[in-house]
Coordinates of N, CA and C in Angstrom, one line a residue:
M20 N 17.2 -5.7 5.0 CA 16.3 -5.8 6.2 C 14.9 -5.8 5.6
L21 N 14.5 -6.9 5.0 CA 13.1 -7.1 4.6 C 12.2 -7.7 5.6
Q22 N 10.9 -7.4 5.5 CA 10.0 -8.0 6.5 C 10.0 -9.5 6.3
P23 N 9.6 -10.2 7.4 CA 9.7 -11.6 7.4 C 8.9 -12.3 6.3
N24 N 7.7 -11.7 6.0 CA 6.9 -12.3 4.9 C 6.9 -11.5 3.6
N25 N 7.9 -10.6 3.5 CA 8.1 -9.8 2.4 C 6.9 -8.9 2.0
S26 N 6.0 -8.7 3.0 CA 4.9 -7.7 2.8 C 5.5 -6.3 3.0
P27 N 5.0 -5.4 2.1 CA 5.6 -4.0 2.2 C 5.0 -3.3 3.4
T28 N 5.9 -2.4 3.9 CA 5.5 -1.4 4.9 C 4.8 -0.3 4.2
I29 N 3.7 0.2 4.7 CA 3.0 1.4 4.2 C 3.9 2.6 4.6
L30 N 4.3 3.4 3.7 CA 5.0 4.6 4.0 C 4.1 5.8 3.6
I31 N 3.7 6.6 4.6 CA 2.9 7.7 4.4 C 3.8 8.9 4.3
L32 N 3.9 9.5 3.2 CA 5.0 10.5 2.9 C 4.4 11.9 2.6
D33 N 4.9 12.9 3.3 CA 4.6 14.3 3.0 C 5.7 14.8 2.0
L34 N 5.5 16.0 1.5 CA 6.5 16.6 0.6 C 7.2 17.8 1.3
D35 N 6.4 18.8 1.6 CA 6.9 20.0 2.2 C 7.5 19.7 3.6
G36 N 8.7 20.1 3.8 CA 9.4 19.8 5.1 C 10.0 18.4 5.1
V37 N 9.8 17.6 4.1 CA 10.3 16.3 4.0 C 11.3 16.2 2.8
L38 N 10.8 16.4 1.6 CA 11.6 16.4 0.4 C 11.8 17.8 -0.2
I39 N 10.8 18.7 0.1 CA 10.9 20.1 -0.3 C 11.2 20.9 0.9
T40 N 12.4 21.6 1.0 CA 12.8 22.2 2.2 C 13.0 23.7 2.0
T41 N 12.3 24.3 1.1 CA 12.4 25.8 0.9 C 11.8 26.5 2.1
P42 N 12.5 27.4 2.7 CA 11.9 28.1 3.9 C 10.6 28.7 3.6
P43 N 9.6 28.7 4.5 CA 8.3 29.2 4.3 C 8.3 30.7 3.8
W44 N 9.3 31.5 4.2 CA 9.3 32.9 3.9 C 9.9 33.1 2.5
K45 N 10.4 32.1 1.8 CA 10.9 32.2 0.4 C 10.0 31.5 -0.6
Q46 N 10.0 32.0 -1.8 CA 9.3 31.3 -2.8 C 10.0 30.0 -3.2
D47 N 9.3 29.0 -3.5 CA 9.9 27.7 -3.9 C 10.8 27.9 -5.1
M48 N 11.9 27.2 -5.1 CA 12.8 27.1 -6.2 C 12.1 26.1 -7.2
I49 N 12.0 26.5 -8.4 CA 11.3 25.7 -9.4 C 12.3 25.0 -10.3
A50 N 12.1 23.7 -10.5 CA 13.0 22.9 -11.3 C 12.6 23.1 -12.8
T51 N 13.4 22.6 -13.7 CA 13.2 22.7 -15.1 C 11.9 22.1 -15.6
D52 N 11.3 21.2 -14.8 CA 10.0 20.6 -15.2 C 8.8 21.5 -14.7
G53 N 9.1 22.6 -14.1 CA 8.1 23.6 -13.7 C 7.5 23.3 -12.3
Y54 N 8.0 22.4 -11.5 CA 7.5 22.1 -10.2 C 8.6 22.3 -9.1
S55 N 8.2 22.5 -7.9 CA 9.1 22.8 -6.8 C 10.2 21.8 -6.7
E56 N 11.4 22.3 -6.5 CA 12.6 21.4 -6.4 C 12.5 20.6 -5.2
F57 N 13.0 19.3 -5.3 CA 13.2 18.5 -4.1 C 14.6 18.7 -3.7
N58 N 14.8 18.6 -2.4 CA 16.2 18.7 -1.8 C 16.9 17.4 -2.1
K59 N 18.0 17.5 -2.8 CA 18.7 16.3 -3.3 C 19.2 15.4 -2.2
I60 N 19.6 16.0 -1.1 CA 20.1 15.2 0.0 C 19.0 14.5 0.6
C61 N 17.8 15.1 0.7 CA 16.6 14.4 1.3 C 16.2 13.2 0.4
V62 N 16.2 13.4 -0.9 CA 15.9 12.3 -1.9 C 16.9 11.2 -1.7
Q63 N 18.2 11.6 -1.6 CA 19.3 10.5 -1.4 C 19.0 9.7 -0.1
Q64 N 18.6 10.4 1.0 CA 18.4 9.7 2.2 C 17.1 8.8 2.1
L65 N 16.1 9.3 1.4 CA 14.9 8.5 1.2 C 15.2 7.3 0.4
N66 N 16.0 7.4 -0.7 CA 16.4 6.3 -1.5 C 17.2 5.3 -0.7
R67 N 18.0 5.7 0.2 CA 18.7 4.8 1.1 C 17.8 4.0 2.0
L68 N 16.7 4.7 2.5 CA 15.7 4.0 3.2 C 14.9 3.0 2.4
L69 N 14.6 3.4 1.2 CA 13.8 2.6 0.3 C 14.6 1.3 -0.2
K70 N 15.9 1.5 -0.2 CA 16.8 0.3 -0.6 C 16.9 -0.7 0.5
A71 N 16.7 -0.2 1.8 CA 16.9 -1.1 2.9 C 15.6 -1.8 3.3
H72 N 14.5 -1.4 2.7 CA 13.2 -2.0 3.2 C 12.2 -1.9 2.1
L73 N 11.2 -2.8 2.1 CA 10.2 -2.9 1.1 C 9.0 -2.0 1.5
F74 N 8.7 -1.0 0.6 CA 7.6 -0.1 0.9 C 6.6 0.1 -0.2
E75 N 5.4 0.4 0.3 CA 4.4 1.0 -0.6 C 4.3 2.5 -0.2
I76 N 4.5 3.4 -1.1 CA 4.6 4.9 -0.7 C 3.2 5.5 -1.0
W77 N 2.6 6.1 0.0 CA 1.3 6.8 -0.1 C 1.6 8.2 0.2
L78 N 1.2 9.1 -0.8 CA 1.5 10.5 -0.6 C 0.4 11.2 0.3
S79 N 0.8 11.9 1.3 CA -0.1 12.6 2.2 C -0.1 14.1 2.0
S80 N 0.8 14.6 1.3 CA 1.0 16.1 1.1 C -0.3 16.7 0.7
S81 N -0.5 17.9 1.2 CA -1.7 18.7 0.7 C -1.5 19.1 -0.8
R82 N -0.3 18.9 -1.3 CA -0.1 19.2 -2.8 C -0.9 18.2 -3.6
R83 N -1.3 17.0 -3.1 CA -2.0 16.0 -3.8 C -3.4 16.5 -4.2
K84 N -3.8 17.6 -3.6 CA -5.2 18.1 -3.9 C -5.2 18.9 -5.2
S85 N -4.1 19.2 -5.8 CA -4.0 20.0 -7.0 C -3.4 19.3 -8.2
Q86 N -2.9 18.0 -8.0 CA -2.3 17.3 -9.0 C -2.8 15.8 -9.0
S87 N -2.7 15.1 -10.1 CA -3.1 13.7 -10.2 C -2.0 12.7 -9.7
L88 N -2.4 11.5 -9.4 CA -1.4 10.5 -9.0 C -0.4 10.3 -10.2
S89 N -0.9 10.2 -11.4 CA 0.1 10.0 -12.5 C 1.1 11.2 -12.6
F90 N 0.7 12.4 -12.3 CA 1.6 13.5 -12.2 C 2.7 13.3 -11.2
F91 N 2.3 12.9 -10.0 CA 3.3 12.7 -8.9 C 4.1 11.4 -9.2
K92 N 3.6 10.4 -9.8 CA 4.4 9.2 -10.1 C 5.5 9.7 -11.1
Q93 N 5.2 10.4 -12.1 CA 6.2 10.9 -13.0 C 7.2 11.8 -12.4
L94 N 6.7 12.7 -11.5 CA 7.5 13.7 -10.8 C 8.6 12.9 -9.9
F95 N 8.1 11.9 -9.2 CA 9.0 11.1 -8.3 C 10.0 10.4 -9.2
S96 N 9.6 9.9 -10.3 CA 10.5 9.2 -11.2 C 11.6 10.2 -11.8
N97 N 11.1 11.4 -12.2 CA 12.0 12.4 -12.7 C 13.0 12.9 -11.7
R98 N 12.6 12.9 -10.4 CA 13.4 13.4 -9.3 C 14.3 12.3 -8.7
G99 N 14.2 11.1 -9.3 CA 15.2 10.1 -8.9 C 14.7 9.3 -7.6
V100 N 13.5 9.3 -7.3 CA 13.0 8.5 -6.2 C 12.8 7.1 -6.7
H101 N 13.5 6.1 -6.1 CA 13.7 4.8 -6.7 C 12.5 3.9 -6.6
T102 N 11.5 4.2 -5.7 CA 10.3 3.4 -5.5 C 9.2 4.2 -6.0
P103 N 8.4 3.7 -6.9 CA 7.2 4.5 -7.4 C 6.1 4.6 -6.4
L104 N 5.4 5.7 -6.5 CA 4.3 5.9 -5.6 C 3.2 4.8 -5.8
T105 N 2.6 4.4 -4.8 CA 1.5 3.4 -4.8 C 0.2 4.2 -5.0
G106 N 0.0 5.3 -4.2 CA -1.2 6.0 -4.3 C -1.1 7.3 -3.4
M107 N -2.3 7.9 -3.3 CA -2.4 9.1 -2.5 C -3.5 8.9 -1.4
L108 N -3.3 9.4 -0.2 CA -4.3 9.3 0.8 C -5.6 10.0 0.2
P109 N -6.7 9.3 0.4 CA -8.0 9.9 -0.1 C -8.2 11.3 0.5
I110 N -8.8 12.2 -0.3 CA -9.2 13.5 0.1 C -10.6 13.5 0.5
S111 N -10.9 13.8 1.7 CA -12.3 13.8 2.2 C -12.7 15.0 2.9
Q112 N -13.9 15.5 2.7 CA -14.3 16.7 3.4 C -14.5 16.4 4.9
D113 N -14.7 15.2 5.2 CA -14.9 14.8 6.6 C -13.6 14.7 7.4
H114 N -12.5 14.6 6.7 CA -11.2 14.4 7.3 C -10.2 15.5 6.8
Q115 N -10.4 16.7 7.3 CA -9.7 17.8 6.7 C -8.3 18.0 7.2
S116 N -8.0 17.6 8.5 CA -6.7 17.8 9.0 C -5.8 16.6 8.5
R117 N -4.5 16.9 8.5 CA -3.6 15.8 8.1 C -3.7 14.6 9.1
K118 N -3.8 15.0 10.4 CA -4.0 14.0 11.4 C -5.2 13.1 11.2
Q119 N -6.3 13.7 10.9 CA -7.6 13.0 10.6 C -7.4 12.1 9.3
E120 N -6.8 12.7 8.3 CA -6.6 11.9 7.0 C -5.8 10.7 7.3
I121 N -4.7 10.8 8.0 CA -3.9 9.7 8.3 C -4.6 8.6 9.2
E122 N -5.3 9.1 10.2 CA -6.0 8.2 11.0 C -7.1 7.4 10.2
F123 N -7.8 8.1 9.4 CA -8.8 7.5 8.6 C -8.2 6.5 7.6
F124 N -7.1 6.9 6.9 CA -6.4 6.0 6.0 C -5.9 4.7 6.7
L125 N -5.3 4.9 7.8 CA -4.8 3.7 8.5 C -5.9 2.8 9.1
E126 N -7.0 3.4 9.5 CA -8.1 2.6 9.9 C -8.7 1.8 8.7
Q127 N -8.7 2.4 7.6 CA -9.3 1.7 6.4 C -8.3 0.6 5.9
K128 N -7.0 0.9 5.9 CA -6.0 -0.1 5.3 C -5.6 -1.1 6.3
S129 N -5.7 -0.8 7.6 CA -5.3 -1.7 8.7 C -3.9 -2.4 8.4
P130 N -2.9 -1.6 8.1 CA -1.6 -2.3 7.7 C -1.0 -2.9 9.0
V131 N -0.2 -4.0 8.7 CA 0.6 -4.6 9.8 C 1.7 -3.7 10.2
H132 N 2.4 -3.1 9.2 CA 3.5 -2.2 9.4 C 3.3 -0.9 8.6
F133 N 3.7 0.2 9.3 CA 3.6 1.5 8.6 C 4.6 2.4 9.2
L134 N 4.8 3.5 8.4 CA 5.7 4.5 8.9 C 5.2 5.8 8.3
I135 N 5.2 6.9 9.1 CA 4.7 8.2 8.7 C 5.9 9.2 8.7
I136 N 6.2 9.8 7.5 CA 7.3 10.8 7.5 C 6.6 12.1 7.1
D137 N 6.7 13.1 8.1 CA 5.9 14.3 7.9 C 6.6 15.4 8.8
D138 N 6.3 16.7 8.5 CA 6.8 17.7 9.4 C 5.7 18.4 10.2
D139 N 4.5 17.9 10.0 CA 3.3 18.5 10.6 C 3.2 18.2 12.1
K140 N 3.5 19.2 12.9 CA 3.6 19.0 14.4 C 2.2 18.6 15.0
S141 N 1.1 18.8 14.3 CA -0.2 18.4 14.8 C -0.2 16.8 14.9
L142 N 0.7 16.2 14.2 CA 0.7 14.7 14.3 C 1.2 14.2 15.6
N143 N 1.8 15.1 16.4 CA 2.1 14.7 17.8 C 0.9 14.3 18.6
G144 N -0.3 14.7 18.1 CA -1.6 14.4 18.7 C -2.1 13.0 18.3
L145 N -1.4 12.3 17.5 CA -1.8 10.9 17.1 C -1.9 10.0 18.3
A146 N -2.7 9.0 18.3 CA -2.7 8.0 19.3 C -1.4 7.4 19.5
P147 N -1.0 7.0 20.7 CA 0.4 6.5 20.9 C 0.8 5.4 19.9
Q148 N 0.0 4.5 19.5 CA 0.4 3.4 18.6 C 0.6 3.9 17.2
L149 N 0.0 5.0 16.8 CA 0.3 5.6 15.5 C 1.5 6.5 15.6
K150 N 1.5 7.3 16.7 CA 2.7 8.3 16.9 C 4.0 7.5 17.0
S151 N 4.0 6.3 17.5 CA 5.2 5.6 17.6 C 5.9 5.3 16.3
Q152 N 5.1 5.4 15.2 CA 5.7 5.2 13.9 C 5.8 6.5 13.1
L153 N 5.8 7.6 13.8 CA 6.0 8.9 13.1 C 7.5 9.4 13.2
I154 N 7.9 9.8 12.0 CA 9.2 10.4 11.9 C 8.9 11.9 11.6
L155 N 9.1 12.7 12.6 CA 8.7 14.2 12.5 C 10.0 14.9 12.0
T156 N 9.9 15.4 10.8 CA 11.1 16.2 10.3 C 11.0 17.6 10.6
S157 N 12.1 18.3 10.4 CA 12.2 19.8 10.6 C 12.0 20.4 9.2
Y158 N 11.2 21.4 9.1 CA 10.9 22.0 7.8 C 12.1 22.4 6.9
L159 N 13.1 22.9 7.6 CA 14.3 23.3 6.8 C 15.3 22.2 6.6
K160 N 15.3 21.1 7.4 CA 16.2 20.0 7.2 C 15.6 18.9 6.3
G161 N 14.3 18.7 6.5 CA 13.7 17.6 5.8 C 14.1 16.2 6.2
F162 N 14.0 15.3 5.3 CA 14.4 13.9 5.6 C 15.9 13.7 5.4
D163 N 16.6 14.0 6.5 CA 18.1 14.0 6.5 C 18.6 12.6 7.0
E164 N 19.9 12.5 7.1 CA 20.5 11.3 7.6 C 20.0 10.9 9.0
E165 N 19.9 11.9 9.9 CA 19.4 11.6 11.2 C 18.0 11.0 11.2
K166 N 17.1 11.5 10.4 CA 15.8 11.0 10.3 C 15.7 9.6 9.6
R167 N 16.6 9.4 8.7 CA 16.7 8.1 8.1 C 17.1 7.0 9.1
I168 N 18.0 7.3 9.9 CA 18.5 6.4 11.0 C 17.3 6.2 12.0
E169 N 16.6 7.2 12.3 CA 15.5 7.1 13.2 C 14.4 6.2 12.6
A170 N 14.2 6.3 11.3 CA 13.2 5.5 10.6 C 13.6 4.0 10.6
L171 N 14.9 3.8 10.4 CA 15.4 2.4 10.4 C 15.2 1.8 11.8
K172 N 15.5 2.5 12.8 CA 15.3 2.0 14.2 C 13.8 1.7 14.4
K173 N 12.9 2.6 14.0 CA 11.5 2.3 14.2 C 11.1 1.1 13.4
L174 N 11.6 0.9 12.3 CA 11.2 -0.3 11.4 C 11.7 -1.6 12.1
S175 N 12.9 -1.6 12.6 CA 13.4 -2.8 13.2 C 12.6 -3.1 14.5
L176 N 12.2 -2.1 15.2 CA 11.4 -2.4 16.4 C 10.0 -2.8 16.1
S177 N 9.4 -2.5 15.0 CA 8.1 -2.8 14.7 C 7.9 -4.2 14.0
L178 N 9.0 -4.8 13.6 CA 8.9 -6.1 12.9 C 8.9 -7.2 13.9

């Protein structure tokens, strides 16, 4: 299911509550590389989505504020995510909330197709045309099969 002109869909991807599903009341499980473990089932579901569609992945996680793009590219590779990161949403003092960062990013990029995968409930406040492309995950479940199917349905409707 590739886009008609093979142009990639922008995928705005969070980590906590999407690929990292450690309950907030517990300390993160740390992998052998010294960083928080990714939920293997969530990575598997993300890879199934990435195999079905052409994406540019842009990291929106607040964790991007403490690590470099090269760090996250290597981390995603080490964790078996099959599509490399393209970039990270810009960090701006003027756009401090996730909602504002995403709105600003999409305004600047003006993508034809995009998808947002995040657990941040404040994103319910996005404008309808942006919210229609939101896959809102549950912190403890992350990007599971149900959310992957929801993403595929949104992608086929937006093409």
